[in-house]
């Protein structure tokens, strides 16, 4: 009789300790933060992409160009396969305030907008045409 | 006894898993925070560079430095109202480029808010030797290169290229004062268009004394006047270039120094700040 009680309480104690340990483990796993390697890479690619287009004056060349959307798309197609992107160019002119004069947009072919978007942007100026531009890029993984 | 050993070993295994997970979580938290900081630093850097790059376009004066040389590509006279452009650009940056996660502020050397159209002086300074490339105003009809005589020895040579995009002829002072001299300027001046290039025949000038070179462009006599000297105070003048309103010339002024320990500045700063960091640097 006594032996049975001791064995049962031993089993109960073991089960209780195991339950506590498992709860702690599950709890620890749930607070484990994801490391945003993807975000870092997307941010770098986006910034480099817009930076190159600004510095070689490609962005400026899109101002007033009716073919700008398709030219922008062909630039996006140069990104590696696994990267998706949506670029919007807003061209402003100043008339006591900034008014959007034209907008261009392109989404890389075969990409459906994801949930986790990384956003970067870049300013550019065309002083000859009196226009200010803002390029905004959303990136995600396929 | 057997049961106790079994229970103890299971307990130790579970404890081991808990300790292992705790170590991993702390290490992942550190990595995640490092990456977040690196993303933020990258964002600050690219934003700063984008604003800095636009500056050369707005002022029509692109400044670059490499090794012990600096080059200023400048259009004379100004083709746009630079003062208005500066005002609009600052407003555009503050309204449309900055947002709730990133602040962009133009500052004077003391760190106070700077109104570019009012406070930015039309001059570029090579520090610490204070070689000043300037225009009397943003109309840029004239360019001056000045340095105090005691800092003149920092300059090894100056090369000026003038692209006049039209037919031209040149005249110059005969037998100018040459070197050896206390202040000897090693000087190259080339004027060119699509088909022809002319090089000023003197390469060493004593800049204690005045000297002149005139360029007649198309049917405009003395459209460009280039003077060298006088270095003595109060002028402290090395070069002066005067351009009449009706012509447009693209100039490239390359100054080779005897040190690479210098920086070039408009004496204004861009301050880019996010919640994770700041970059404040000279434009």
Coordinates of C-alpha atoms in Angstrom, one line a residue:
Chain A
X1 CA 0.0 0.0 0.0
X2 CA 2.8 2.5 1.1
X3 CA 5.0 1.4 -1.8
X4 CA 2.1 2.2 -4.2
X5 CA 1.6 5.7 -2.8
X6 CA 5.3 6.4 -3.0
X7 CA 5.5 5.2 -6.6
X8 CA 2.4 7.2 -7.7
X9 CA 3.7 10.4 -6.0
X10 CA 7.1 9.8 -7.7
X11 CA 5.4 9.5 -11.1
X12 CA 3.2 12.5 -10.4
X13 CA 6.3 14.6 -9.4
X14 CA 8.2 13.5 -12.5
X15 CA 5.2 14.3 -14.7
X16 CA 4.8 17.7 -13.0
X17 CA 8.5 18.6 -13.4
X18 CA 8.5 17.5 -17.0
X19 CA 5.4 19.6 -17.7
X20 CA 7.1 22.7 -16.1
X21 CA 10.3 22.1 -18.1
X22 CA 8.4 21.6 -21.4
X23 CA 6.4 24.8 -20.7
X24 CA 9.6 26.7 -20.1
X25 CA 11.1 25.3 -23.4
X26 CA 8.0 26.2 -25.4
X27 CA 8.0 29.6 -23.8
X28 CA 11.7 30.2 -24.7
X29 CA 11.1 29.1 -28.3
X30 CA 8.3 31.5 -28.7
X31 CA 10.4 34.5 -27.5
X32 CA 13.3 33.6 -29.8
X33 CA 13.5 36.6 -32.1
X34 CA 13.9 36.0 -35.9
X35 CA 17.1 37.4 -37.3
X36 CA 16.2 39.8 -40.1
X37 CA 18.9 38.7 -42.6
X38 CA 16.4 38.9 -45.4
X39 CA 15.4 42.4 -44.6
X40 CA 19.0 43.5 -44.4
X41 CA 19.7 42.1 -47.9
X42 CA 16.5 43.6 -49.4
X43 CA 17.4 47.0 -47.9
X44 CA 20.9 46.8 -49.4
X45 CA 19.7 45.7 -52.8
X46 CA 17.0 48.4 -52.9
X47 CA 19.3 51.2 -51.8
X48 CA 22.0 50.2 -54.3
X49 CA 19.4 49.9 -57.1
X50 CA 18.1 53.4 -56.6
X51 CA 21.5 54.9 -55.9
X52 CA 22.9 53.6 -59.2
X53 CA 19.8 54.8 -61.1
X54 CA 20.2 58.2 -59.5
X55 CA 23.9 58.6 -60.0
X56 CA 24.0 57.6 -63.7
X57 CA 21.1 60.0 -64.3
X58 CA 18.7 57.2 -65.4
X59 CA 16.0 58.5 -63.0
X60 CA 16.4 62.0 -64.5
X61 CA 16.0 60.6 -68.0
X62 CA 12.5 59.2 -67.0
X63 CA 11.2 62.7 -66.4
X64 CA 8.7 63.5 -69.2
X65 CA 9.3 60.2 -70.9
X66 CA 6.1 58.4 -71.9
X67 CA 8.1 55.1 -72.1
X68 CA 9.4 55.4 -68.6
X69 CA 7.2 52.6 -67.1
X70 CA 8.6 50.0 -69.5
X71 CA 12.1 51.3 -69.2
X72 CA 11.8 51.0 -65.4
X73 CA 10.4 47.5 -65.8
X74 CA 13.4 46.4 -67.8
X75 CA 15.7 47.7 -65.1
X76 CA 13.8 45.7 -62.5
X77 CA 14.1 42.5 -64.6
X78 CA 17.9 42.7 -64.0
X79 CA 17.3 41.9 -60.3
X80 CA 18.1 38.3 -59.3
X81 CA 15.2 35.9 -59.7
X82 CA 14.4 35.5 -56.0
X83 CA 13.9 39.3 -55.5
X84 CA 10.6 41.0 -56.2
X85 CA 10.2 44.8 -56.4
X86 CA 7.7 47.5 -57.0
X87 CA 9.1 50.9 -57.9
X88 CA 7.1 54.2 -58.1
X89 CA 8.5 57.5 -59.3
X90 CA 6.7 60.6 -58.4
X91 CA 7.9 63.7 -60.2
X92 CA 7.0 67.1 -58.6
X93 CA 7.0 70.6 -59.8
X94 CA 7.0 73.6 -57.6
X95 CA 4.1 76.1 -57.8
X96 CA 3.9 77.7 -54.4
X97 CA 3.7 74.1 -53.2
X98 CA 4.9 70.8 -54.6
X99 CA 2.4 69.3 -57.1
X100 CA 2.8 65.8 -58.6
X101 CA 3.4 66.3 -62.3
X102 CA 3.8 62.7 -63.4
X103 CA 3.9 59.2 -61.8
X104 CA 5.6 56.1 -63.2
X105 CA 5.3 52.6 -61.8
X106 CA 6.7 49.1 -62.5
X107 CA 6.4 45.8 -60.8
X108 CA 8.9 43.0 -61.6
X109 CA 7.2 40.4 -63.8
X110 CA 6.0 37.3 -62.1
X111 CA 5.8 38.9 -58.6
X112 CA 2.8 39.0 -56.4
X113 CA 3.1 41.5 -53.5
X114 CA 4.2 39.8 -50.3
X115 CA 3.3 40.4 -46.7
X116 CA 6.7 41.5 -45.5
X117 CA 7.7 44.5 -47.5
X118 CA 11.0 46.4 -47.2
X119 CA 10.7 50.0 -48.3
X120 CA 13.5 52.3 -49.5
X121 CA 13.4 55.7 -51.2
X122 CA 15.7 58.1 -53.0
X123 CA 15.4 61.8 -53.9
X124 CA 16.6 63.2 -57.3
X125 CA 16.6 66.6 -59.0
X126 CA 16.6 67.8 -62.5
X127 CA 17.4 71.5 -62.3
X128 CA 17.2 72.0 -66.0
X129 CA 13.6 70.9 -66.1
X130 CA 12.8 72.4 -62.7
X131 CA 11.6 69.1 -61.4
X132 CA 12.1 67.2 -58.1
X133 CA 11.6 63.4 -58.0
X134 CA 11.1 60.8 -55.4
X135 CA 11.7 57.1 -56.2
X136 CA 10.0 54.7 -53.8
X137 CA 10.8 51.0 -53.9
X138 CA 9.1 48.1 -52.1
X139 CA 11.0 44.8 -52.0
X140 CA 10.1 41.3 -51.0
X141 CA 11.3 37.7 -51.5
X142 CA 9.5 35.5 -54.1
Chain B
X1 CA 17.2 3.9 -6.6
X2 CA 16.9 3.0 -10.3
X3 CA 13.9 5.3 -10.5
X4 CA 15.7 8.2 -8.9
X5 CA 18.6 7.9 -11.3
X6 CA 16.2 7.8 -14.3
X7 CA 14.3 10.8 -13.0
X8 CA 17.5 12.7 -12.3
X9 CA 18.9 12.0 -15.8
X10 CA 15.7 13.1 -17.5
X11 CA 15.7 16.3 -15.3
X12 CA 19.3 17.0 -16.3
X13 CA 18.6 16.5 -20.0
X14 CA 15.6 18.9 -19.8
X15 CA 17.7 21.4 -17.8
X16 CA 20.4 21.1 -20.6
X17 CA 17.8 21.9 -23.2
X18 CA 16.6 25.0 -21.2
X19 CA 20.2 26.3 -20.8
X20 CA 21.0 25.7 -24.5
X21 CA 17.8 27.5 -25.6
X22 CA 18.5 30.4 -23.3
X23 CA 22.0 30.8 -24.7
X24 CA 20.7 30.7 -28.3
X25 CA 18.0 33.3 -27.5
X26 CA 20.5 35.7 -26.0
X27 CA 22.8 35.3 -29.0
X28 CA 19.9 35.7 -31.5
X29 CA 18.7 38.9 -29.7
X30 CA 22.2 40.3 -30.0
X31 CA 22.4 39.4 -33.7
X32 CA 19.0 40.8 -34.4
X33 CA 19.9 44.1 -32.7
X34 CA 23.2 44.3 -34.6
X35 CA 21.4 43.8 -37.9
X36 CA 18.7 46.4 -37.0
X37 CA 21.5 48.9 -36.3
X38 CA 23.3 48.0 -39.5
X39 CA 20.0 48.5 -41.5
X40 CA 19.5 51.9 -39.8
X41 CA 23.2 52.9 -40.5
X42 CA 22.8 52.0 -44.1
X43 CA 19.5 54.0 -44.4
X44 CA 21.2 57.0 -42.8
X45 CA 24.2 56.7 -45.1
X46 CA 22.2 56.4 -48.4
X47 CA 19.9 59.3 -47.4
X48 CA 22.8 61.5 -46.6
X49 CA 24.5 60.6 -49.9
X50 CA 21.4 61.2 -51.9
X51 CA 21.0 64.8 -50.5
X52 CA 24.7 65.5 -50.9
X53 CA 24.7 64.4 -54.6
X54 CA 21.8 66.6 -55.5
X55 CA 23.6 69.6 -54.1
X56 CA 26.2 69.7 -56.9
X57 CA 23.4 69.6 -59.5
X58 CA 21.5 72.5 -57.9
X59 CA 24.5 74.8 -57.6
X60 CA 25.8 73.7 -61.0
X61 CA 29.1 73.1 -59.3
X62 CA 30.1 69.5 -58.8
X63 CA 33.0 69.0 -56.4
X64 CA 35.1 65.9 -56.2
X65 CA 38.3 65.0 -54.4
X66 CA 40.7 62.1 -55.0
X67 CA 44.2 61.6 -53.5
X68 CA 45.8 65.0 -53.3
X69 CA 43.7 66.6 -56.0
X70 CA 40.3 68.3 -56.0
X71 CA 38.2 69.1 -59.1
X72 CA 35.4 71.6 -59.4
X73 CA 33.2 71.3 -62.5
X74 CA 31.3 74.6 -62.7
X75 CA 29.0 76.2 -65.3
X76 CA 29.4 79.9 -65.7
X77 CA 27.3 82.0 -65.5
X78 CA 24.4 80.2 -63.6
X79 CA 21.8 78.9 -66.0
X80 CA 19.0 78.9 -63.3
X81 CA 18.0 80.9 -60.3
X82 CA 20.1 78.9 -57.9
X83 CA 18.8 80.8 -54.8
X84 CA 15.2 79.8 -55.6
X85 CA 16.2 76.3 -56.4
X86 CA 17.9 76.0 -53.0
X87 CA 14.8 77.2 -51.3
X88 CA 12.6 74.7 -53.2
X89 CA 15.0 71.9 -52.7
X90 CA 15.2 72.4 -48.9
X91 CA 11.4 72.5 -48.7
X92 CA 11.2 69.3 -50.8
X93 CA 13.7 67.5 -48.7
X94 CA 11.9 68.5 -45.5
X95 CA 8.4 67.8 -46.7
X96 CA 8.7 64.9 -49.0
X97 CA 12.0 63.0 -48.3
X98 CA 12.1 63.2 -44.5
X99 CA 9.3 61.3 -42.7
X100 CA 8.4 60.3 -39.2
X101 CA 11.3 57.7 -39.1
X102 CA 14.1 59.9 -40.5
X103 CA 14.8 63.5 -40.0
X104 CA 17.0 65.6 -42.4
X105 CA 18.3 69.0 -41.4
X106 CA 20.6 71.4 -43.0
X107 CA 23.0 73.0 -40.4
X108 CA 25.6 75.7 -40.3
X109 CA 29.1 74.9 -39.0
X110 CA 27.9 75.6 -35.4
X111 CA 25.1 73.1 -35.8
X112 CA 22.2 75.6 -36.0
X113 CA 19.3 75.2 -38.5
X114 CA 20.3 76.6 -41.9
X115 CA 18.1 78.3 -44.4
X116 CA 20.0 77.4 -47.6
X117 CA 18.6 80.1 -49.8
X118 CA 19.5 82.8 -47.3
X119 CA 22.5 81.5 -45.3
X120 CA 24.5 79.4 -47.7
X121 CA 27.4 81.5 -49.1
X122 CA 28.4 81.0 -52.7
X123 CA 31.8 79.6 -51.9
X124 CA 33.6 76.3 -51.6
X125 CA 36.4 76.1 -49.1
X126 CA 39.3 73.7 -49.1
X127 CA 40.1 73.1 -45.5
X128 CA 42.4 73.4 -43.4
X129 CA 44.4 75.6 -45.8
X130 CA 41.4 77.9 -46.6
X131 CA 41.8 77.9 -50.3
X132 CA 38.5 79.5 -51.4
X133 CA 36.7 79.0 -54.7
X134 CA 33.9 81.5 -54.8
X135 CA 31.5 83.6 -56.8
X136 CA 30.3 87.1 -55.8
X137 CA 26.7 85.9 -55.9
X138 CA 24.6 82.9 -57.1
X139 CA 24.5 84.5 -60.6
X140 CA 28.1 83.2 -61.0
X141 CA 29.2 85.7 -63.6
X142 CA 32.6 85.7 -61.9
X143 CA 34.7 83.0 -60.2
X144 CA 37.5 83.7 -57.8
X145 CA 40.2 81.5 -56.4
X146 CA 41.9 83.0 -53.3
X147 CA 44.4 81.9 -50.7
X148 CA 46.4 83.7 -48.1
X149 CA 50.1 83.9 -49.2
X150 CA 51.3 81.8 -46.3
X151 CA 49.1 78.9 -47.5
X152 CA 49.9 79.3 -51.2
X153 CA 52.7 76.7 -50.9
X154 CA 50.0 74.0 -50.4
X155 CA 49.1 74.4 -54.1
X156 CA 51.3 72.3 -56.5
X157 CA 49.5 73.2 -59.7
X158 CA 46.2 74.4 -61.1
X159 CA 44.7 73.2 -64.4
X160 CA 41.7 75.0 -65.8
X161 CA 39.8 73.6 -68.8
X162 CA 37.2 75.8 -70.5
X163 CA 34.6 74.2 -72.8
X164 CA 33.3 77.1 -74.8
X165 CA 31.2 75.1 -77.4
X166 CA 31.7 77.7 -80.1
X167 CA 34.4 79.2 -82.3
X168 CA 36.9 81.2 -80.2
X169 CA 40.2 83.0 -80.3
X170 CA 42.5 83.9 -77.4
X171 CA 44.8 86.8 -76.6
X172 CA 47.1 87.2 -73.6
X173 CA 49.6 89.5 -72.0
X174 CA 53.0 89.1 -73.6
X175 CA 56.0 88.3 -71.5
X176 CA 54.2 87.9 -68.2
X177 CA 56.3 87.7 -65.0
X178 CA 57.5 84.1 -64.8
X179 CA 59.3 81.9 -62.3
X180 CA 61.5 81.6 -60.3
X181 CA 59.5 83.7 -57.9
X182 CA 58.4 83.8 -54.3
X183 CA 54.9 82.7 -55.3
X184 CA 55.2 80.6 -58.4
X185 CA 52.0 79.2 -59.9
X186 CA 52.3 76.1 -62.0
X187 CA 49.4 76.8 -64.3
X188 CA 47.7 75.1 -67.3
X189 CA 44.9 76.7 -69.1
X190 CA 43.2 75.0 -72.0
X191 CA 40.2 76.3 -74.0
X192 CA 38.4 73.9 -76.3
X193 CA 35.3 73.3 -78.4
X194 CA 34.3 70.2 -80.4
X195 CA 37.0 70.7 -83.0
X196 CA 39.8 72.7 -81.6
X197 CA 41.9 73.0 -78.4
X198 CA 44.1 75.9 -77.5
X199 CA 46.7 75.8 -74.7
X200 CA 48.0 78.9 -72.9
X201 CA 51.8 79.0 -73.7
X202 CA 53.0 79.9 -70.3
X203 CA 53.1 77.3 -67.6
X204 CA 54.7 79.1 -64.6
X205 CA 53.6 82.5 -63.5
X206 CA 54.7 84.9 -60.7
X207 CA 51.4 85.7 -59.1
X208 CA 52.7 88.6 -57.1
X209 CA 51.9 90.4 -60.4
X210 CA 48.8 90.7 -62.6
X211 CA 48.4 88.8 -65.7
X212 CA 45.6 88.3 -68.2
X213 CA 44.2 86.0 -70.8
X214 CA 41.1 86.9 -72.8
X215 CA 38.9 84.5 -74.8
X216 CA 36.7 85.9 -77.6
X217 CA 33.8 83.5 -78.3
X218 CA 31.8 83.7 -81.5
X219 CA 31.2 87.4 -82.1
X220 CA 31.6 88.2 -78.4
X221 CA 35.0 90.0 -77.8
X222 CA 36.5 89.2 -74.4
X223 CA 33.7 86.9 -73.4
X224 CA 35.9 85.3 -70.8
X225 CA 38.6 87.2 -69.0
X226 CA 41.0 85.1 -66.9
X227 CA 43.4 86.9 -64.5
X228 CA 46.1 85.5 -62.4
X229 CA 47.7 87.3 -59.4
X230 CA 47.8 89.3 -57.1
X231 CA 48.5 87.1 -54.2
X232 CA 49.3 89.8 -51.8
X233 CA 46.7 90.9 -49.3
X234 CA 44.0 92.2 -49.3
X235 CA 43.3 90.6 -52.7
X236 CA 44.9 87.2 -51.9
X237 CA 44.0 86.4 -55.5
X238 CA 45.3 83.4 -57.4
X239 CA 42.8 83.4 -60.2
X240 CA 39.8 85.4 -61.3
X241 CA 37.5 84.5 -64.2
X242 CA 35.0 86.9 -65.5
X243 CA 32.3 85.7 -68.0
X244 CA 29.9 87.9 -69.8
X245 CA 26.2 87.0 -69.6
X246 CA 25.6 86.0 -73.2
X247 CA 27.9 83.0 -73.2
X248 CA 27.9 79.7 -71.3
X249 CA 31.1 77.9 -70.5
X250 CA 31.7 74.7 -68.7
X251 CA 34.8 75.0 -66.5
X252 CA 36.8 72.3 -64.8
X253 CA 39.3 73.6 -62.2
X254 CA 41.7 70.9 -60.9
X255 CA 43.8 71.9 -58.0
X256 CA 46.7 69.6 -57.1
X257 CA 47.8 70.0 -53.5
X258 CA 51.0 68.8 -51.8
X259 CA 49.0 66.8 -49.3
X260 CA 45.9 64.6 -49.3
X261 CA 45.1 65.7 -45.8
X262 CA 42.2 68.1 -46.7
X263 CA 38.5 68.3 -47.1
X264 CA 36.2 70.4 -49.3
X265 CA 33.1 72.0 -48.0
X266 CA 30.3 74.4 -48.7
X267 CA 30.5 75.3 -44.9
X268 CA 27.2 73.6 -44.4
X269 CA 26.3 70.3 -43.0
X270 CA 23.5 67.7 -43.5
X271 CA 22.2 66.0 -40.4
X272 CA 20.4 62.8 -40.9
X273 CA 18.9 61.2 -37.8
X274 CA 16.9 58.0 -37.2
X275 CA 15.9 56.7 -33.7
X276 CA 19.0 54.4 -34.0
X277 CA 21.7 56.9 -35.1
X278 CA 22.8 60.1 -36.7
X279 CA 25.2 61.2 -39.4
X280 CA 26.3 64.8 -39.5
X281 CA 28.8 65.7 -42.1
X282 CA 30.0 68.6 -44.3
X283 CA 28.3 69.0 -47.7

